[in-house]
CSV table of C-alpha atoms in Angstrom, one decimal:
chain,number,residue,atom,x,y,z
A,311,UNK,CA,0.3,-0.1,0.3
A,312,UNK,CA,2.6,2.1,1.1
A,313,UNK,CA,4.6,1.1,-2.4
A,314,UNK,CA,1.3,2.6,-4.6
A,315,UNK,CA,1.3,5.9,-2.0
A,316,UNK,CA,5.1,6.6,-2.6
A,317,UNK,CA,4.2,6.2,-6.5
A,318,UNK,CA,1.4,8.0,-6.8
A,319,UNK,CA,2.8,11.1,-4.9
A,320,UNK,CA,5.6,10.9,-7.2
A,321,UNK,CA,3.0,10.9,-10.0
A,322,UNK,CA,0.9,13.5,-9.0
A,323,UNK,CA,4.9,15.6,-8.1
A,324,UNK,CA,5.8,14.9,-11.8
A,325,UNK,CA,1.9,15.5,-13.4
A,326,UNK,CA,2.7,19.2,-11.2
A,327,UNK,CA,6.3,20.5,-12.7
A,328,UNK,CA,4.9,19.2,-16.5
A,329,UNK,CA,1.8,21.2,-15.4
A,330,UNK,CA,4.3,24.5,-15.0
A,331,UNK,CA,6.6,24.0,-17.9
A,332,UNK,CA,3.6,24.1,-19.9
A,333,UNK,CA,2.9,27.3,-18.4
A,334,UNK,CA,6.4,28.4,-18.9
A,335,UNK,CA,6.2,27.5,-22.2
A,336,UNK,CA,3.0,28.3,-23.1
A,337,UNK,CA,4.2,32.3,-24.6
A,338,UNK,CA,7.0,30.6,-26.8
A,339,UNK,CA,5.0,29.5,-29.8
A,340,UNK,CA,3.6,33.0,-30.4
A,341,UNK,CA,6.2,34.9,-29.5
A,342,UNK,CA,8.7,32.2,-31.4
A,343,UNK,CA,6.7,32.9,-34.0
A,344,UNK,CA,6.4,36.5,-33.3
A,345,UNK,CA,9.9,37.0,-34.0
A,346,UNK,CA,10.1,35.1,-37.2
A,347,UNK,CA,12.0,31.9,-35.4
A,348,UNK,CA,10.2,29.7,-36.4
A,349,UNK,CA,8.7,29.5,-39.8
A,350,UNK,CA,4.9,28.6,-40.8
A,351,UNK,CA,3.9,26.6,-42.9
A,352,UNK,CA,2.0,27.9,-46.3
A,353,UNK,CA,-1.5,28.2,-45.4
A,354,UNK,CA,-3.6,26.9,-49.0
A,355,UNK,CA,-5.6,29.6,-50.5
A,356,UNK,CA,-9.2,28.7,-52.4
A,357,UNK,CA,-8.6,29.2,-56.0
A,358,UNK,CA,-11.9,31.7,-55.7
A,359,UNK,CA,-14.2,31.9,-52.7
A,360,UNK,CA,-17.3,31.9,-53.4
A,361,UNK,CA,-19.3,35.0,-51.9
A,362,UNK,CA,-21.5,33.7,-49.4
A,363,UNK,CA,-25.2,36.4,-48.3
A,364,UNK,CA,-23.8,35.2,-44.7
A,365,UNK,CA,-24.6,36.3,-42.0
A,366,UNK,CA,-21.1,34.8,-40.7
A,367,UNK,CA,-19.9,32.9,-37.4
A,368,UNK,CA,-16.5,31.8,-35.5
A,369,UNK,CA,-17.1,29.2,-33.4
A,370,UNK,CA,-14.5,29.2,-31.2
A,371,UNK,CA,-14.3,26.5,-28.6
A,372,UNK,CA,-13.1,25.6,-24.7
A,373,UNK,CA,-10.4,25.1,-23.3
A,374,UNK,CA,-10.6,21.4,-24.2
A,375,UNK,CA,-9.6,21.8,-27.7
A,376,UNK,CA,-7.3,19.3,-29.2
A,377,UNK,CA,-7.4,20.9,-33.5
A,378,UNK,CA,-9.3,23.1,-35.7
A,379,UNK,CA,-10.4,19.6,-36.5
A,380,UNK,CA,-11.5,18.3,-34.1
A,381,UNK,CA,-14.6,19.5,-32.3
A,382,UNK,CA,-16.7,17.0,-29.9
A,383,UNK,CA,-20.1,15.7,-31.2
A,384,UNK,CA,-21.9,17.7,-28.7
A,385,UNK,CA,-21.0,20.5,-29.9
A,386,UNK,CA,-21.3,19.5,-33.3
A,387,UNK,CA,-24.6,19.1,-32.6
A,388,UNK,CA,-24.9,22.1,-31.4
A,389,UNK,CA,-23.6,23.8,-34.7
A,390,UNK,CA,-25.9,22.1,-36.6
A,391,UNK,CA,-28.5,23.5,-34.3
A,392,UNK,CA,-27.6,26.4,-34.9
A,393,UNK,CA,-27.4,26.3,-38.4
A,394,UNK,CA,-31.0,24.8,-39.1
A,395,UNK,CA,-32.1,28.4,-37.1
A,396,UNK,CA,-30.0,30.3,-39.1
A,397,UNK,CA,-30.6,29.8,-42.5
A,398,UNK,CA,-27.5,30.7,-45.2
A,399,UNK,CA,-25.7,30.7,-41.8
A,400,UNK,CA,-21.3,30.3,-42.4
A,401,UNK,CA,-19.5,29.0,-39.7
A,402,UNK,CA,-15.9,29.1,-39.4
A,403,UNK,CA,-15.5,26.4,-36.7
A,404,UNK,CA,-12.2,25.0,-37.2
A,405,UNK,CA,-9.3,27.7,-36.6
A,406,UNK,CA,-7.6,26.5,-33.4
A,407,UNK,CA,-8.0,29.3,-31.2
A,408,UNK,CA,-5.0,27.5,-28.7
A,409,UNK,CA,-2.0,28.5,-31.0
A,410,UNK,CA,-1.2,31.3,-32.6
A,411,UNK,CA,-0.4,29.8,-36.1
A,412,UNK,CA,-3.5,27.6,-35.7
A,413,UNK,CA,-1.3,25.3,-35.0
A,414,UNK,CA,-3.0,22.0,-33.9
A,415,UNK,CA,-1.8,20.2,-31.0
A,416,UNK,CA,-1.2,17.0,-33.1
A,417,UNK,CA,0.4,19.5,-35.7
A,418,UNK,CA,4.0,20.8,-36.0
A,419,UNK,CA,5.2,20.1,-32.2
A,420,UNK,CA,8.0,19.8,-30.4
A,421,UNK,CA,5.2,17.7,-27.5
A,422,UNK,CA,3.5,15.9,-30.8
A,423,UNK,CA,3.6,11.9,-29.6
A,424,UNK,CA,1.7,13.4,-25.4
A,425,UNK,CA,-0.7,15.4,-26.7
A,426,UNK,CA,-1.9,12.6,-29.4
A,427,UNK,CA,-1.2,10.4,-26.8
A,428,UNK,CA,-3.7,12.0,-24.8
A,429,UNK,CA,-5.9,12.9,-26.4
A,430,UNK,CA,-6.4,9.1,-27.8
A,431,UNK,CA,-6.5,8.5,-23.9
A,432,UNK,CA,-9.1,10.9,-24.2
A,433,UNK,CA,-11.2,9.4,-27.2
A,434,UNK,CA,-11.1,6.3,-24.8
A,435,UNK,CA,-12.1,7.4,-21.8
A,436,UNK,CA,-13.6,10.8,-21.6
A,437,UNK,CA,-13.1,12.8,-18.4
A,438,UNK,CA,-9.8,10.8,-17.3
A,439,UNK,CA,-6.8,12.7,-15.5
A,440,UNK,CA,-4.8,13.1,-18.4
A,441,UNK,CA,-7.7,15.9,-20.1
A,442,UNK,CA,-6.3,17.9,-17.6
A,443,UNK,CA,-2.4,18.5,-19.6
A,444,UNK,CA,-4.3,19.3,-22.7
A,445,UNK,CA,-6.9,21.9,-20.5
A,446,UNK,CA,-3.6,23.2,-18.6
A,447,UNK,CA,-2.5,24.0,-21.9
A,448,UNK,CA,-4.9,25.2,-22.9
A,449,UNK,CA,-5.7,27.3,-20.4
A,450,UNK,CA,-2.3,28.8,-20.5
A,451,UNK,CA,-3.2,29.7,-23.8
A,452,UNK,CA,-5.7,31.6,-22.5
A,453,UNK,CA,-3.8,33.4,-19.8
A,454,UNK,CA,-0.7,34.9,-22.9
A,455,UNK,CA,-4.1,35.8,-25.1
A,456,UNK,CA,-5.0,38.5,-22.0
A,457,UNK,CA,-1.2,39.1,-20.5
A,458,UNK,CA,-0.6,42.5,-22.1
A,459,UNK,CA,2.7,41.4,-23.0
A,460,UNK,CA,2.1,38.2,-24.7
A,461,UNK,CA,-1.1,39.0,-25.5
A,462,UNK,CA,-0.6,41.6,-28.7
A,463,UNK,CA,1.4,38.8,-31.4
A,464,UNK,CA,-0.6,36.1,-29.8
A,465,UNK,CA,-4.4,37.5,-30.8
A,466,UNK,CA,-2.8,39.0,-34.2
A,467,UNK,CA,-1.8,36.0,-35.1
A,468,UNK,CA,-5.3,34.1,-34.0
A,469,UNK,CA,-7.2,37.1,-35.4
A,470,UNK,CA,-5.1,36.3,-39.3
A,471,UNK,CA,-6.1,32.7,-39.0
A,472,UNK,CA,-9.9,33.8,-38.6
A,473,UNK,CA,-9.9,36.2,-41.1
A,474,UNK,CA,-8.0,33.9,-43.6
A,475,UNK,CA,-11.0,30.9,-42.8
A,476,UNK,CA,-13.6,34.1,-43.1
A,477,UNK,CA,-12.5,34.7,-47.5
A,478,UNK,CA,-11.7,31.3,-48.0
A,479,UNK,CA,-15.9,31.4,-47.0
A,480,UNK,CA,-16.9,33.4,-49.1
A,481,UNK,CA,-16.4,37.1,-45.9
A,482,UNK,CA,-18.2,39.9,-47.9
A,483,UNK,CA,-18.1,42.9,-45.1
A,484,UNK,CA,-20.8,41.0,-42.8
A,485,UNK,CA,-21.1,41.6,-39.6
A,486,UNK,CA,-18.5,38.8,-37.8
A,487,UNK,CA,-20.3,36.8,-35.2
A,488,UNK,CA,-17.4,35.5,-32.6
A,489,UNK,CA,-19.7,32.4,-31.1
A,490,UNK,CA,-18.2,30.8,-28.5
A,491,UNK,CA,-17.5,28.6,-25.4
A,492,UNK,CA,-15.5,28.3,-21.7
A,493,UNK,CA,-12.6,30.5,-22.3
A,494,UNK,CA,-12.6,31.3,-26.3
A,495,UNK,CA,-14.3,34.0,-25.0
A,496,UNK,CA,-11.0,35.8,-23.9
A,497,UNK,CA,-9.8,35.0,-27.1
A,498,UNK,CA,-12.3,36.6,-29.1
A,499,UNK,CA,-12.0,39.6,-26.9
A,500,UNK,CA,-8.6,39.6,-27.9
A,501,UNK,CA,-8.6,39.2,-30.7
A,502,UNK,CA,-11.6,41.7,-31.8
A,503,UNK,CA,-9.1,44.7,-32.4
A,504,UNK,CA,-6.9,43.1,-34.7
A,505,UNK,CA,-10.3,41.1,-36.5
A,506,UNK,CA,-11.5,44.8,-37.0
A,507,UNK,CA,-8.6,46.4,-38.0
A,508,UNK,CA,-8.7,44.2,-41.0
A,509,UNK,CA,-11.9,43.5,-42.2
A,510,UNK,CA,-14.0,47.1,-40.7
A,511,UNK,CA,-17.0,45.5,-39.8
A,512,UNK,CA,-19.1,45.0,-36.3
A,513,UNK,CA,-18.0,42.9,-34.2
A,514,UNK,CA,-20.1,40.3,-32.2
A,515,UNK,CA,-19.5,38.4,-29.0
A,516,UNK,CA,-22.0,35.4,-28.0
A,517,UNK,CA,-20.5,33.4,-25.2
A,518,UNK,CA,-21.7,30.0,-22.7
A,519,UNK,CA,-20.7,30.4,-20.1
A,520,UNK,CA,-17.9,32.7,-21.6
A,521,UNK,CA,-14.6,33.1,-19.1
A,522,UNK,CA,-14.5,36.4,-19.2
A,523,UNK,CA,-11.2,38.8,-17.9
A,524,UNK,CA,-9.6,42.6,-18.4
A,525,UNK,CA,-8.5,42.3,-22.0
A,526,UNK,CA,-8.8,45.6,-23.1
A,527,UNK,CA,-10.0,43.5,-26.6
A,528,UNK,CA,-13.1,44.4,-25.1
A,529,UNK,CA,-13.4,47.9,-26.6
A,530,UNK,CA,-13.2,47.0,-29.9
A,531,UNK,CA,-16.1,44.1,-29.3
A,532,UNK,CA,-19.5,46.4,-30.1
A,533,UNK,CA,-21.6,43.9,-28.5
A,534,UNK,CA,-21.0,41.1,-25.3
A,535,UNK,CA,-24.0,38.7,-25.0
A,536,UNK,CA,-23.3,36.0,-22.4
A,537,UNK,CA,-25.8,33.3,-21.8
A,538,UNK,CA,-25.2,31.7,-18.9
A,539,UNK,CA,-26.5,28.5,-16.7
A,540,UNK,CA,-27.9,28.6,-13.0
A,541,UNK,CA,-25.5,26.2,-11.8
A,542,UNK,CA,-22.4,27.1,-14.4
A,543,UNK,CA,-20.8,28.7,-11.2
A,544,UNK,CA,-16.4,28.5,-11.0
A,545,UNK,CA,-15.6,28.5,-14.4
A,546,UNK,CA,-17.5,32.1,-15.4
A,547,UNK,CA,-15.5,33.8,-11.8
A,548,UNK,CA,-12.4,32.9,-12.2
A,549,UNK,CA,-12.3,35.5,-14.6
A,550,UNK,CA,-14.0,37.9,-12.6
A,551,UNK,CA,-11.6,36.6,-9.7
A,552,UNK,CA,-8.4,36.3,-11.2
A,553,UNK,CA,-8.3,39.9,-13.1
A,554,UNK,CA,-8.6,43.0,-10.9
A,555,UNK,CA,-9.4,45.0,-14.3
A,556,UNK,CA,-12.8,42.7,-13.5
A,557,UNK,CA,-13.8,44.2,-10.5
A,558,UNK,CA,-16.2,47.0,-10.0
A,559,UNK,CA,-13.6,49.2,-8.0
A,560,UNK,CA,-11.2,49.3,-10.7
A,561,UNK,CA,-13.6,52.3,-12.5
A,562,UNK,CA,-11.4,53.6,-15.3
A,563,UNK,CA,-11.1,49.5,-16.7
A,564,UNK,CA,-12.0,48.1,-20.5
A,565,UNK,CA,-13.9,46.0,-19.0
A,566,UNK,CA,-15.9,48.7,-16.8
A,567,UNK,CA,-16.0,51.1,-19.4
A,568,UNK,CA,-17.8,49.0,-22.0
A,569,UNK,CA,-19.7,48.0,-19.3
A,570,UNK,CA,-21.0,51.6,-18.6
A,571,UNK,CA,-21.6,52.2,-22.6
A,572,UNK,CA,-23.9,49.2,-22.6
A,573,UNK,CA,-21.9,46.4,-24.4
A,574,UNK,CA,-22.7,43.9,-22.3
A,575,UNK,CA,-25.4,41.9,-21.7
A,576,UNK,CA,-25.8,38.5,-19.4
A,577,UNK,CA,-28.2,36.6,-20.1
A,578,UNK,CA,-29.1,33.4,-17.5
A,579,UNK,CA,-30.5,29.7,-20.0
A,580,UNK,CA,-31.5,27.5,-16.6
A,581,UNK,CA,-30.2,24.8,-14.6
A,582,UNK,CA,-27.2,24.6,-16.8
A,583,UNK,CA,-23.4,23.7,-15.4
A,584,UNK,CA,-20.5,24.6,-17.4
A,585,UNK,CA,-19.2,20.8,-18.0
A,586,UNK,CA,-20.5,17.2,-17.7
A,587,UNK,CA,-23.9,15.9,-19.1
A,588,UNK,CA,-26.2,19.0,-18.3
A,589,UNK,CA,-24.4,21.7,-20.2
A,590,UNK,CA,-24.7,24.4,-22.3
A,591,UNK,CA,-24.5,21.4,-25.7
A,592,UNK,CA,-26.1,18.7,-24.2
A,593,UNK,CA,-28.9,16.7,-26.1
A,594,UNK,CA,-30.0,14.6,-23.6
A,595,UNK,CA,-31.5,17.2,-20.9
A,596,UNK,CA,-34.8,18.6,-20.7
A,597,UNK,CA,-35.8,22.0,-19.0
A,598,UNK,CA,-39.4,21.7,-17.5
A,599,UNK,CA,-40.5,21.9,-21.4
A,600,UNK,CA,-39.2,19.7,-22.6
A,601,UNK,CA,-36.8,21.2,-25.0
A,602,UNK,CA,-33.3,20.3,-24.8
A,603,UNK,CA,-30.2,22.2,-23.3
A,604,UNK,CA,-28.5,21.6,-27.3
A,605,UNK,CA,-32.1,23.0,-28.4
A,606,UNK,CA,-32.0,26.1,-25.6
A,607,UNK,CA,-28.5,26.7,-26.4
A,608,UNK,CA,-29.1,27.1,-30.2
A,609,UNK,CA,-31.8,28.9,-30.2
A,610,UNK,CA,-30.4,32.2,-28.1
A,611,UNK,CA,-27.6,32.3,-29.7
A,612,UNK,CA,-30.0,31.9,-33.2
A,613,UNK,CA,-32.4,35.0,-31.8
A,614,UNK,CA,-28.8,36.8,-31.3
A,615,UNK,CA,-27.8,36.6,-34.8
A,616,UNK,CA,-32.4,37.3,-36.5
A,617,UNK,CA,-31.3,40.5,-34.6
A,618,UNK,CA,-28.9,41.8,-36.1
B,356,UNK,CA,35.3,30.6,3.3
B,357,UNK,CA,37.2,33.8,3.1
B,358,UNK,CA,38.0,32.7,-0.3
B,359,UNK,CA,34.9,30.9,-2.0
B,360,UNK,CA,32.0,33.8,0.1
B,361,UNK,CA,33.2,36.8,-3.0
B,362,UNK,CA,32.5,33.4,-5.9
B,363,UNK,CA,29.3,32.6,-4.1
B,364,UNK,CA,28.1,36.6,-4.3
B,365,UNK,CA,29.0,36.8,-7.6
B,366,UNK,CA,28.0,33.0,-8.5
B,367,UNK,CA,24.4,34.0,-6.4
B,368,UNK,CA,24.4,38.1,-8.5
B,369,UNK,CA,25.1,36.4,-11.6
B,370,UNK,CA,22.9,33.6,-11.9
B,371,UNK,CA,19.8,35.9,-9.9
B,372,UNK,CA,20.4,37.9,-12.9
B,373,UNK,CA,20.5,35.5,-15.8
B,374,UNK,CA,16.8,34.0,-14.0
B,375,UNK,CA,15.5,38.6,-13.7
B,376,UNK,CA,16.9,39.0,-17.5
B,377,UNK,CA,15.2,35.6,-19.2
B,378,UNK,CA,12.4,36.1,-16.8
B,379,UNK,CA,11.8,39.9,-18.9
B,380,UNK,CA,12.9,38.3,-22.6
B,381,UNK,CA,9.9,38.6,-23.9
B,382,UNK,CA,10.5,42.1,-24.7
B,383,UNK,CA,13.9,41.1,-26.2
B,384,UNK,CA,11.7,38.2,-28.5
B,385,UNK,CA,8.7,41.3,-29.0
B,386,UNK,CA,11.1,43.9,-30.9
B,387,UNK,CA,12.4,41.0,-33.9
B,388,UNK,CA,16.0,40.0,-33.0
B,389,UNK,CA,17.7,37.2,-34.1
B,390,UNK,CA,18.4,34.1,-31.6
B,391,UNK,CA,22.4,35.5,-31.9
B,392,UNK,CA,21.0,39.1,-30.5
B,393,UNK,CA,19.2,37.4,-28.4
B,394,UNK,CA,22.4,35.7,-26.4
B,395,UNK,CA,23.7,38.8,-26.8
B,396,UNK,CA,21.8,40.5,-24.7
B,397,UNK,CA,20.7,38.0,-22.3
B,398,UNK,CA,25.1,38.4,-21.3
B,399,UNK,CA,25.5,41.5,-21.5
B,400,UNK,CA,22.0,41.7,-19.6
B,401,UNK,CA,23.4,39.3,-17.1
B,402,UNK,CA,26.5,41.6,-16.5
B,403,UNK,CA,24.9,44.9,-16.9
B,404,UNK,CA,22.7,43.6,-13.1
B,405,UNK,CA,25.7,42.3,-11.6
B,406,UNK,CA,27.4,45.8,-12.4
B,407,UNK,CA,24.6,48.0,-11.3
B,408,UNK,CA,24.0,45.1,-7.8
B,409,UNK,CA,28.0,46.3,-7.3
B,410,UNK,CA,27.7,49.8,-7.7
B,411,UNK,CA,23.4,49.5,-5.5
B,412,UNK,CA,26.6,47.9,-2.8
B,413,UNK,CA,28.5,51.2,-3.4
B,414,UNK,CA,25.3,53.8,-2.7
B,415,UNK,CA,24.5,51.2,1.0
B,416,UNK,CA,28.0,51.8,1.8
B,417,UNK,CA,28.4,55.3,1.1
B,418,UNK,CA,24.9,56.0,2.7
B,419,UNK,CA,25.7,53.9,6.3
B,420,UNK,CA,29.2,55.9,6.5
B,421,UNK,CA,27.0,59.4,6.4
B,422,UNK,CA,24.7,57.7,8.8
B,423,UNK,CA,27.2,56.5,11.2
B,424,UNK,CA,26.8,52.9,10.7
B,425,UNK,CA,29.6,49.9,11.0
B,426,UNK,CA,29.5,48.3,7.5
B,427,UNK,CA,32.7,47.9,5.8
B,428,UNK,CA,32.5,47.9,1.3
B,429,UNK,CA,32.5,43.9,0.7
B,430,UNK,CA,30.0,43.7,3.7
B,431,UNK,CA,27.6,45.7,2.1
B,432,UNK,CA,28.9,43.5,-1.6
B,433,UNK,CA,27.6,40.9,0.3
B,434,UNK,CA,24.5,41.5,1.6
B,435,UNK,CA,22.9,43.0,-1.5
B,436,UNK,CA,24.0,39.8,-3.3
B,437,UNK,CA,22.3,37.4,-0.7
B,438,UNK,CA,19.3,39.9,-0.3
B,439,UNK,CA,19.2,38.7,-4.0
B,440,UNK,CA,18.9,35.5,-3.1
B,441,UNK,CA,14.9,36.0,-4.2
B,442,UNK,CA,15.3,36.8,-8.0
B,443,UNK,CA,16.4,33.5,-8.4
B,444,UNK,CA,13.2,32.6,-9.5
B,445,UNK,CA,12.9,35.6,-11.9
B,446,UNK,CA,13.1,33.0,-14.4
B,447,UNK,CA,9.3,32.5,-14.0
B,448,UNK,CA,8.0,36.7,-14.7
B,449,UNK,CA,7.7,35.1,-17.6
B,450,UNK,CA,4.6,33.0,-16.4
B,451,UNK,CA,1.6,34.5,-18.5
B,452,UNK,CA,-0.6,36.6,-16.4
B,453,UNK,CA,0.5,35.8,-12.9
B,454,UNK,CA,4.6,36.7,-14.4
B,455,UNK,CA,3.8,39.9,-14.4
B,456,UNK,CA,2.3,40.3,-10.7
B,457,UNK,CA,5.5,37.8,-9.5
B,458,UNK,CA,7.9,40.6,-11.9
B,459,UNK,CA,7.1,43.5,-9.0
B,460,UNK,CA,6.9,41.2,-5.7
B,461,UNK,CA,10.5,40.1,-7.1
B,462,UNK,CA,11.5,43.3,-7.2
B,463,UNK,CA,10.0,44.5,-3.8
B,464,UNK,CA,11.1,41.0,-1.5
B,465,UNK,CA,15.2,42.5,-2.3
B,466,UNK,CA,14.8,45.4,-1.3
B,467,UNK,CA,13.7,44.4,1.9
B,468,UNK,CA,15.3,41.3,2.3
B,469,UNK,CA,18.3,44.0,2.2
B,470,UNK,CA,16.6,46.3,4.4
B,471,UNK,CA,15.9,43.0,7.2
B,472,UNK,CA,20.0,42.2,6.7
B,473,UNK,CA,21.0,45.9,7.3
B,474,UNK,CA,18.9,46.6,10.8
B,475,UNK,CA,20.3,43.0,11.4
B,476,UNK,CA,23.5,43.2,11.1
B,477,UNK,CA,24.0,47.1,11.9
B,478,UNK,CA,21.5,47.6,14.9
B,479,UNK,CA,20.4,50.6,12.7
B,480,UNK,CA,16.6,51.9,12.9
B,481,UNK,CA,13.6,50.4,10.2
B,482,UNK,CA,13.9,54.2,8.8
B,483,UNK,CA,17.5,54.4,8.4
B,484,UNK,CA,18.2,50.7,6.9
B,485,UNK,CA,15.2,51.8,4.4
B,486,UNK,CA,16.9,55.3,3.3
B,487,UNK,CA,20.4,53.0,3.0
B,488,UNK,CA,18.8,50.8,1.0
B,489,UNK,CA,15.8,53.1,-1.2
B,490,UNK,CA,17.7,54.9,-3.8
B,491,UNK,CA,20.4,51.7,-5.1
B,492,UNK,CA,17.2,49.5,-5.5
B,493,UNK,CA,16.2,52.5,-7.0
B,494,UNK,CA,18.9,52.8,-10.0
B,495,UNK,CA,19.7,48.6,-10.0
B,496,UNK,CA,16.1,48.1,-11.3
B,497,UNK,CA,15.7,50.9,-13.3
B,498,UNK,CA,19.2,50.2,-15.6
B,499,UNK,CA,18.1,46.1,-15.0
B,500,UNK,CA,14.9,46.8,-16.5
B,501,UNK,CA,14.5,45.1,-19.8
B,502,UNK,CA,10.7,47.5,-20.8
B,503,UNK,CA,12.7,50.9,-19.9
B,504,UNK,CA,16.4,50.2,-21.2
B,505,UNK,CA,17.3,53.3,-22.9
B,506,UNK,CA,20.0,54.2,-24.6
B,507,UNK,CA,22.6,51.9,-26.6
B,508,UNK,CA,21.0,49.5,-24.9
B,509,UNK,CA,17.7,49.5,-26.0
B,510,UNK,CA,19.3,49.8,-29.3
B,511,UNK,CA,21.0,46.6,-28.4
B,512,UNK,CA,17.6,45.1,-28.2
B,513,UNK,CA,15.6,46.8,-30.5
B,514,UNK,CA,13.0,47.9,-30.7
B,515,UNK,CA,8.8,46.9,-31.2
């Protein structure tokens, strides 16, 4: 028994050391790209994108994301429900928001083998302990995005990837809706000034359980709609807890300025939790009126898209 | 110990300086310096850090003499060097978000380390210990703050 405990302790320490390493090296990717120390593979451009009437939306996943190509079935289901409700909706859902170069975790990376191995186990046994390392990596990138030192480089990289994908979809200067879940909300706010600069269109952020920091990018967002479950307490509160600019006392912070300008709107959306079987994308749990949580999330987001 | 103490003090200062500069090295990457210039900046920055810390020791010695405290120049050098022990964690300033707070925390910690050391070694009162330590500390960390760098040092680091 003591042998097991001893090794569990060692494993625990190893996990935290690895997490510290992941956190400490998290700004490197964006900085190396910005400094020109890292070559980015050339992006394929379509021959001639067909112009689309829109509306145009970009989906930025939460901190459990793995790559632009991989979205959980629940999130895919939510996006399909959304497309059914909004005719002509063009969704960009293949940008990996936790990389400044849109480089997925199974892309050109030093620890590629580790991420691939973790993802394999994650798909076999959902919500296992190894999930945490992928989440730690993505939380690290969210912190990079919100950091005043690294944020400008990181957010510009993600904004470039988003703008490129929008143009490949036939974007023609329509307003852009950034639909986000969890930590994706910070990335959306972070990239907003650069996206606005590149596309010169209004930017709207619609979030499900959004985790917001005090990023100055909020100034470039035209409106924020955050839908929050009444049982989703911890994650959205983290942004408030860790970023003093979100506190009411920080009168002149960009966040409070945006609040005073009436840009920020919060909406309760039923007994929904942040993760698990009762989250925003659940197609099993229902509201008292029989609506599935995923349907309700899609309906609420669609209502915002219809308003513009 | 007579031989090893200066070696230990200089080694400690160099390690603290390197760690501090690595923590602040994001500035260099944001300025898009080449890998070679990055290494050059870190090496020169390390030397500047040691020189600036030694000037802090000189300032401490001068002020201690003005206040009539019994503190030799060599002892001042050792006190300043040992006060830098928390700065060994300076590399953690690189951490996103938390690093920005840690940067200020470590600088304050180094300052209070020296204040306590001066007070304890000489029996000086707290205000006198603060007055002796403050000017050198302010100069030292202004010189080694990459974000505030000026003149040729700034030219070497590049511009954003």
